[in-house]
Short mmCIF file of C-alpha atoms in Angstrom, two decimals:
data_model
loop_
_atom_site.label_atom_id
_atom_site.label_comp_id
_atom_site.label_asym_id
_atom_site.label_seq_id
_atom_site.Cartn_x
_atom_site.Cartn_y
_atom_site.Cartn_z
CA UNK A 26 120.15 111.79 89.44
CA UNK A 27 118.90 108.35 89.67
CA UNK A 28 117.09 106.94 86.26
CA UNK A 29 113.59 106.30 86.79
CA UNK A 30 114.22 102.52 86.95
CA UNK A 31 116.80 103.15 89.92
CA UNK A 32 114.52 105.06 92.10
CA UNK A 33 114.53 103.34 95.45
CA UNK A 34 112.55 104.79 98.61
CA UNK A 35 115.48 106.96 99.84
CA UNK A 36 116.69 108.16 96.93
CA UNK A 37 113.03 109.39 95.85
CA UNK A 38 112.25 110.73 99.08
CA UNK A 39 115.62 112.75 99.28
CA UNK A 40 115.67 113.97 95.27
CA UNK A 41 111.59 114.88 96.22
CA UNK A 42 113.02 116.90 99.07
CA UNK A 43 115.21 119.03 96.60
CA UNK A 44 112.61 119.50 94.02
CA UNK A 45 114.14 117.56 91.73
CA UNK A 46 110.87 117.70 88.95
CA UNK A 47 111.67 113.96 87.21
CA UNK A 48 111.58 112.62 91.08
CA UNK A 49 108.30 114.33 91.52
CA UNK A 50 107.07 113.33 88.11
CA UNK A 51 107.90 109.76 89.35
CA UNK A 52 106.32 110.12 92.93
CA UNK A 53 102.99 111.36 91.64
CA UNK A 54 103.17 109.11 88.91
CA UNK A 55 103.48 106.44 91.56
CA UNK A 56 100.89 107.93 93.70
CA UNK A 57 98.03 107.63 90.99
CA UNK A 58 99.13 103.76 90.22
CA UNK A 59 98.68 103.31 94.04
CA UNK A 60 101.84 102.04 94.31
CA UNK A 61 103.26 100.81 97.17
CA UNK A 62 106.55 102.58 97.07
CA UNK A 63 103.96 106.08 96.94
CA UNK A 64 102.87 105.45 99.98
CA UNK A 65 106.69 104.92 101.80
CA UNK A 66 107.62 107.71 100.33
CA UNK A 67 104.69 110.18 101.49
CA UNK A 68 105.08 108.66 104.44
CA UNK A 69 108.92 109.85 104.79
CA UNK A 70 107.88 112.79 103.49
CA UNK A 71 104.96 114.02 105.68
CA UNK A 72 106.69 115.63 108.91
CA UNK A 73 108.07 118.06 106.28
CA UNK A 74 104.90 118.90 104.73
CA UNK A 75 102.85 122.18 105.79
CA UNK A 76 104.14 124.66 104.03
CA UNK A 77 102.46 125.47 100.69
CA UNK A 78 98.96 127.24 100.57
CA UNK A 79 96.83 125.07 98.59
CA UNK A 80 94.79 127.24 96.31
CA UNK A 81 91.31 125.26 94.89
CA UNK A 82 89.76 126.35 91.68
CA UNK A 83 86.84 125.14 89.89
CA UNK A 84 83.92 126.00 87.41
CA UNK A 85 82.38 124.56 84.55
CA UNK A 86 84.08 123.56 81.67
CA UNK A 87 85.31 126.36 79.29
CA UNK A 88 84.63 128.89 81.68
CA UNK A 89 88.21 130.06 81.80
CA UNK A 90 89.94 127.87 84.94
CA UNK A 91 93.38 127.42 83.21
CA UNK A 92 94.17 130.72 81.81
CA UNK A 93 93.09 132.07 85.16
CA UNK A 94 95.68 129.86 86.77
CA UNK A 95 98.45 130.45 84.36
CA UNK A 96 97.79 134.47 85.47
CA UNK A 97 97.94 133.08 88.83
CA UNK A 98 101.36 131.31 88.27
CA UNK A 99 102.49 134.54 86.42
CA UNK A 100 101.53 136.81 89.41
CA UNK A 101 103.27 134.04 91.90
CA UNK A 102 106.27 133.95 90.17
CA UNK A 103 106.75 137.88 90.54
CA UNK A 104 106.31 137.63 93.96
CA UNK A 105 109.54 135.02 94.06
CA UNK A 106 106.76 132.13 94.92
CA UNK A 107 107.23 128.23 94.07
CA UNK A 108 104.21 126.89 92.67
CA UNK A 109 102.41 123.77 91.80
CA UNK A 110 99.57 122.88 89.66
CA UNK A 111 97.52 119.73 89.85
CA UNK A 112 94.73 119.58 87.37
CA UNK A 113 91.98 116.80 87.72
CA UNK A 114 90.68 115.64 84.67
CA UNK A 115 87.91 113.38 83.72
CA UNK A 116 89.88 110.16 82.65
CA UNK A 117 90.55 108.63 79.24
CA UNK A 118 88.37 105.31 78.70
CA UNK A 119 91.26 104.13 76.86
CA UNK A 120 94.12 104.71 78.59
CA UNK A 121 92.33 105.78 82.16
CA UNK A 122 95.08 109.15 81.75
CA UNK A 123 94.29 112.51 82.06
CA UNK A 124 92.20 113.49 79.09
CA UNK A 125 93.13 116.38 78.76
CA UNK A 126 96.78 116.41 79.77
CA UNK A 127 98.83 119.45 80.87
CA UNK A 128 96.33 122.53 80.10
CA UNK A 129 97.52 124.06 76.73
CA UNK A 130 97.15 127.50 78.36
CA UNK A 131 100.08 126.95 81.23
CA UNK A 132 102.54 126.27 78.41
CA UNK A 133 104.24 129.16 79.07
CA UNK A 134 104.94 128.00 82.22
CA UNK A 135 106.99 124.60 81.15
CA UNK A 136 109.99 125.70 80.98
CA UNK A 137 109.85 127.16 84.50
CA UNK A 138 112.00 125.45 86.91
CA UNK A 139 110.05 127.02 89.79
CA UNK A 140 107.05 125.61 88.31
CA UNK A 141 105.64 121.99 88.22
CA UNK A 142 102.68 120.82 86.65
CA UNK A 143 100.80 117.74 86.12
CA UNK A 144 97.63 116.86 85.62
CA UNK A 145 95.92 113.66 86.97
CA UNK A 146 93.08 111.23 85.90
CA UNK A 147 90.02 110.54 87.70
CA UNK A 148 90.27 106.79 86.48
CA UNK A 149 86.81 106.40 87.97
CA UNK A 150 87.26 105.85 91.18
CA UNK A 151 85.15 108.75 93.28
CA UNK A 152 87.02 107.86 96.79
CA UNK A 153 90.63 107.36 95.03
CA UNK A 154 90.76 110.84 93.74
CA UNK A 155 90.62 112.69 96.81
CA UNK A 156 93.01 110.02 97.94
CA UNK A 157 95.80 110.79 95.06
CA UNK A 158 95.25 114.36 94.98
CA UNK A 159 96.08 114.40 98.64
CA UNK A 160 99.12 112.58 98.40
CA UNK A 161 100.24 114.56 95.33
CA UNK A 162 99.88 118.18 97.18
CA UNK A 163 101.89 116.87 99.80
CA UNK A 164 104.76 115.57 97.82
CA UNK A 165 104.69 119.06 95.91
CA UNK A 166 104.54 120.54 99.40
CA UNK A 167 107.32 118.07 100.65
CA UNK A 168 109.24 119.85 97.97
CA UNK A 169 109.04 123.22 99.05
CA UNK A 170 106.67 124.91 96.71
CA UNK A 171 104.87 127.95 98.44
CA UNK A 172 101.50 127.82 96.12
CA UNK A 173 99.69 124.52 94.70
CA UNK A 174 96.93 125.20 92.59
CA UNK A 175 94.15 122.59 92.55
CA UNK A 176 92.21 122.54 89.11
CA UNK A 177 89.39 120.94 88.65
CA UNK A 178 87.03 120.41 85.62
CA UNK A 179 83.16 120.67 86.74
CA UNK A 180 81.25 121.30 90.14
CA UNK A 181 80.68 117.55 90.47
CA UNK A 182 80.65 115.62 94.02
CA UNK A 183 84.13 114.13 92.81
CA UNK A 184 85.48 117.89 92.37
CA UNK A 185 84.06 119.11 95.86
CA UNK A 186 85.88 115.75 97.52
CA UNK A 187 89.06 117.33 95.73
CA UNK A 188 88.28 121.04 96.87
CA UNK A 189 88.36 119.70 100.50
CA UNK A 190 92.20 120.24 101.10
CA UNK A 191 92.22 123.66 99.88
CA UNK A 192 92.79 126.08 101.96
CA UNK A 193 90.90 128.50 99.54
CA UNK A 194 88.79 127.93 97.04
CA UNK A 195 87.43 129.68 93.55
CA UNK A 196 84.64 129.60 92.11
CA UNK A 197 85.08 130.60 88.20
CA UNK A 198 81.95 131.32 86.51
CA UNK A 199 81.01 132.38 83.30
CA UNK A 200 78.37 134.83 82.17
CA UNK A 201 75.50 133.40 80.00
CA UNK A 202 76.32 129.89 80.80
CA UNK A 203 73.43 127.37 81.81
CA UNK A 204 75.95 125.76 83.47
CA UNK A 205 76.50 128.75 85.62
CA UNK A 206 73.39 129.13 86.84
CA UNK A 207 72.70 125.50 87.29
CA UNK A 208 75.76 125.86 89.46
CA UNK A 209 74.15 128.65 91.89
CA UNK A 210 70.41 126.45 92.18
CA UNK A 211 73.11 123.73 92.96
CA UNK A 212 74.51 124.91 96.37
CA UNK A 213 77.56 125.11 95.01
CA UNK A 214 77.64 128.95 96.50
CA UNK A 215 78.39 127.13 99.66
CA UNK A 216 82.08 125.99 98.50
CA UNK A 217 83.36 129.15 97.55
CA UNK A 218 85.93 131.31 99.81
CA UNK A 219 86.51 133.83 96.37
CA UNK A 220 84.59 134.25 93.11
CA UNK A 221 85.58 135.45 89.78
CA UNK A 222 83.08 135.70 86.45
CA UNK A 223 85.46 135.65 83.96
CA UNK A 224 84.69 137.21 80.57
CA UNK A 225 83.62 140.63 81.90
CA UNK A 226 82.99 141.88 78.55
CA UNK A 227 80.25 139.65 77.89
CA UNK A 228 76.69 141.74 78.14
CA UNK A 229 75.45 139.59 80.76
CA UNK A 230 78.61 139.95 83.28
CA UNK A 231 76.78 142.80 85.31
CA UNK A 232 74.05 140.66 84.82
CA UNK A 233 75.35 137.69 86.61
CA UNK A 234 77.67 139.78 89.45
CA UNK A 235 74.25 140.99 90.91
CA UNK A 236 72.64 137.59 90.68
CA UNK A 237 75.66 135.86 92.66
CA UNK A 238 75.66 138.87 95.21
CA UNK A 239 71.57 137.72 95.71
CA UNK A 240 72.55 134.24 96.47
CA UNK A 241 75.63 135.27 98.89
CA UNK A 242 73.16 137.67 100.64
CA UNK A 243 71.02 134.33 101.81
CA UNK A 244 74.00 132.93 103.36
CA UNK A 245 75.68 133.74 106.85
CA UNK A 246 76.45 137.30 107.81
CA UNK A 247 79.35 136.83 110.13
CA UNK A 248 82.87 135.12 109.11
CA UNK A 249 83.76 135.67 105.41
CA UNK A 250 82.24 136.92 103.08
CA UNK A 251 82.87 136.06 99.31
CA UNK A 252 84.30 138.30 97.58
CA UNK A 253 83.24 138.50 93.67
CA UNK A 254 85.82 139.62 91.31
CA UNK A 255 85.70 140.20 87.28
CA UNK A 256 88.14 139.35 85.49
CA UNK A 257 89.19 138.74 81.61
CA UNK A 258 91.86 136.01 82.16
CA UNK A 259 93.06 135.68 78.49
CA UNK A 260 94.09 140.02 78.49
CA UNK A 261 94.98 139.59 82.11
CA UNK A 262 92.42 141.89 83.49
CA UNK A 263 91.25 141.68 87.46
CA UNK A 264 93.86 138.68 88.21
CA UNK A 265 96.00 140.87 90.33
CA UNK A 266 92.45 142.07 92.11
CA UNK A 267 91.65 138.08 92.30
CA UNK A 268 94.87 137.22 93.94
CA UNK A 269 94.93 140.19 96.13
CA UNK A 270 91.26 138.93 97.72
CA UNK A 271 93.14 135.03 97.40
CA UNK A 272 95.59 136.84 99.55
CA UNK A 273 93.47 138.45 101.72
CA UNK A 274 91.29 134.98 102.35
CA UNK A 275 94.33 134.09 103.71
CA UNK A 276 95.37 137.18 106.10
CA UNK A 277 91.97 136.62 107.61
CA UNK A 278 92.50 132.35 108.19
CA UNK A 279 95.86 133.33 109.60
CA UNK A 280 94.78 136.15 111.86
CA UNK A 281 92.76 133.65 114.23
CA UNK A 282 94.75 130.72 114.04
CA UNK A 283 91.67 129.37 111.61
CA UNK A 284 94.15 128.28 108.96
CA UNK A 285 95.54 125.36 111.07
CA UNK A 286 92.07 124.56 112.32
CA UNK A 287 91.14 124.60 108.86
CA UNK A 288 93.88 122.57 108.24
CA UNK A 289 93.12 119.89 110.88
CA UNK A 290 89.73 119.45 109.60
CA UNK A 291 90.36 118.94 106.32
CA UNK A 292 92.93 116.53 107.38
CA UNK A 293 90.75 114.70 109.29
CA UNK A 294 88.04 114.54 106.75
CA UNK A 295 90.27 113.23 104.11
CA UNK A 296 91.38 110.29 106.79
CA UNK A 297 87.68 109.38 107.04
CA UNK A 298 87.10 110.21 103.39
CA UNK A 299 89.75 107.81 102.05
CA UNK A 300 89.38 105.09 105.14
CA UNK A 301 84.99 105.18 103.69
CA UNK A 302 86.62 104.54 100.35
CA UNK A 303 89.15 101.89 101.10
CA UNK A 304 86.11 100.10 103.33
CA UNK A 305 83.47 100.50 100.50
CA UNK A 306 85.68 98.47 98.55
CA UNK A 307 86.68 95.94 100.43
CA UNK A 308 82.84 95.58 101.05
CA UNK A 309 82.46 94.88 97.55
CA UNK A 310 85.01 92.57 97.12
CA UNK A 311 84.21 90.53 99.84
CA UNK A 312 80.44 90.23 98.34
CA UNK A 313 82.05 89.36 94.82
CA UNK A 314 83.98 86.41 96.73
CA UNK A 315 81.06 85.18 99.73
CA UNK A 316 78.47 83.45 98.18
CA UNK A 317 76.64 83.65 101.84
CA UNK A 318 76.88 87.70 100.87
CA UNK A 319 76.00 87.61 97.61
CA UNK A 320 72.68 85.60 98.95
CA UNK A 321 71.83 88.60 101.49
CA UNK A 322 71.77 90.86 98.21
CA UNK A 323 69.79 88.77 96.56
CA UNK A 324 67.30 88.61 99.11
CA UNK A 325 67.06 92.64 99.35
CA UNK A 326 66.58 92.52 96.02
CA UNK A 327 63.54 90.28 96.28
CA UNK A 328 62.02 92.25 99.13
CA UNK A 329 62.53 89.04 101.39
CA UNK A 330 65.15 90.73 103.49
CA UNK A 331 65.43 94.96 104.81
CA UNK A 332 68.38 96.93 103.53
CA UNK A 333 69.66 97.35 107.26
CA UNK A 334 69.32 94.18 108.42
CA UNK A 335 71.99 92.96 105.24
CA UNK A 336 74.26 96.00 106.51
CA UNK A 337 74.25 94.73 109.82
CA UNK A 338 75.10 91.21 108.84
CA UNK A 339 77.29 92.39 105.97
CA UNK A 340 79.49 94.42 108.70
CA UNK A 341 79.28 91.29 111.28
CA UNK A 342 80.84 89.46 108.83
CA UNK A 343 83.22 91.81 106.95
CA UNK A 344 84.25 94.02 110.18
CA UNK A 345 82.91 91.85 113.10
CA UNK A 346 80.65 94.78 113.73
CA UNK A 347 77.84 94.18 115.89
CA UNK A 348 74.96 96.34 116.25
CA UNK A 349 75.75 98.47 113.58
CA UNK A 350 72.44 99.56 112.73
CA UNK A 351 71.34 101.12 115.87
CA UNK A 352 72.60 104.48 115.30
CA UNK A 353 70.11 104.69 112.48
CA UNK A 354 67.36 103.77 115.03
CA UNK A 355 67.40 105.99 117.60
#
């Protein structure tokens, strides 16, 4: 196979295609750098994409997320699945890397040919991580794998914009944790399609399982309802009941044709997701570099000139959009 420095667009796109794991090193590699080559390459690669379930799980740090995945993987790989793991981490202010690299918990899991991992910084861009993330699930899907899990660290805005291209999501929580509960005044009940409280041993487990079922009973009757699992990821307890409900989340997307509508809206979000990202910063650049836009700042600053008005002008000038505050008027 081609060394890294030899990688052209074909050769990438057809060594991605066999799961080759240094070409998919490279393309996600690529993909977070924003190179150009990244996006010819998902682009070749798209029509083939499709076919792996992506699986989202979050929580709050320490609850648990990674050794509930590696059970995951473990349970996956039984059932003669492919998998993927991409685990968003907050980003290095040195290096602007993944913090905390490849979770030390799915290092049993290395070795596996049938498994790939990486993890992947935020770098600090909010709109750029949804971006990358979707471009590295499809190039894992591109190469065949059946499951991609979707790790995240926190219940942040940045972590939901991730979650959106999962087909299901998990909520991990841990008993006893402010964080926890923070997490339920949040709203963040609203993202879940599974939960698991992980560390059933802990006093407070029953505790918490009746709290989160007090929350879920405020929300919608019909469609789906949550399930809540227990589990004790580090012996391995209640991870084949978590991915049996994973599974059955799925039977009941698939039954309706929901899946692909799910599909198509979280496709179409992450087009206007990544399009509001890409046009925010162009916005800003083209303030850093207008002087004439820089002064319409300056002037909302000093309460000479309304907020919408400088959008409207801003656009006009940007985007030759006309009118653009009218929507916000009516």
């Amino acid at each position: 196979m081609a060394d890294r420095r030899e990688w052209t667009r074909e050769t990438l796109v057809q060594a991605v295609r066999a799961g080759d794991r240094r070409a998919l090193a490279r393309a996600i590699t690529l993909v977070e750098n924003g190179d150009r080559l990244s996006y010819e390459v998902v682009h070749d690669l798209y029509p083939e994409t499709g076919h792996a379930y992506a699986v989202g799980l979050t929580g709050p740090p320490g609850v648990g997320k990674s050794s509930l995945i590696s059970g995951l993987i473990r349970i996956s790989r039984a059932q003669e699945r492919t998998v993927g793991v991409i685990s968003v981490d907050p980003s290095s202010p040195f290096t602007q890397g993944a913090l905390l690299g490849d979770r030390i918990r799915l290092t049993e899991h290395f070795l596996d040919p049938d498994v790939f991992i990486r993890s992947m910084g935020t770098r600090g861009h909010l709109g750029g991580l949804a971006e990358t993330t979707l471009q590295a699930l499809l190039v894992l899907d591109a190469a065949q794998k059946d499951v991609v899990f979707l790790e995240t660290v926190g219940t942040g805005q940045s972590e939901v914009g991730v979650l959106a291209i999962a087909d299901t999501v998990v909520l991990a929580l841990m008993p006893g944790s402010g964080d926890s509960i923070q997490a339920l005044k949040a709203g963040i009940m609203e993202i879940p399609d599974v939960i698991a409280i992980n560390k059933m041993d802990h006093p407070m487990a029953k505790t918490m399982l009746n709290e989160v079922r007090q929350v879920l009973a405020l929300g919608p009757r019909e469609g789906w309802r949550p399930p809540i699992v227990l589990t004790e990821a580090m012996r391995g307890e209640g991870l084949e009941t978590l991915a049996g409900k994973i599974d059955e989340h799925r039977s009941w997307l698939e039954a309706d044709g929901e899946l692909e509508q799910r599909r198509r809206r979280n496709l179409a979000r992450e087009v206007f997701q990544v399009a509001s990202a890409r046009a925010r910063r162009h916005i800003e650049q083209a303030v850093q570099d207008d002087a004439e836009l820089r002064r319409l700042l300056d002037e909302v600053q000093e309460r000479k000139l309304d907020p919408l008005t400088a959008v409207r002008e801003i656009l006009e000038q940007v985007f030759h959009i006309g009118d653009a505050d009218r929507t916000h008027t009516r």
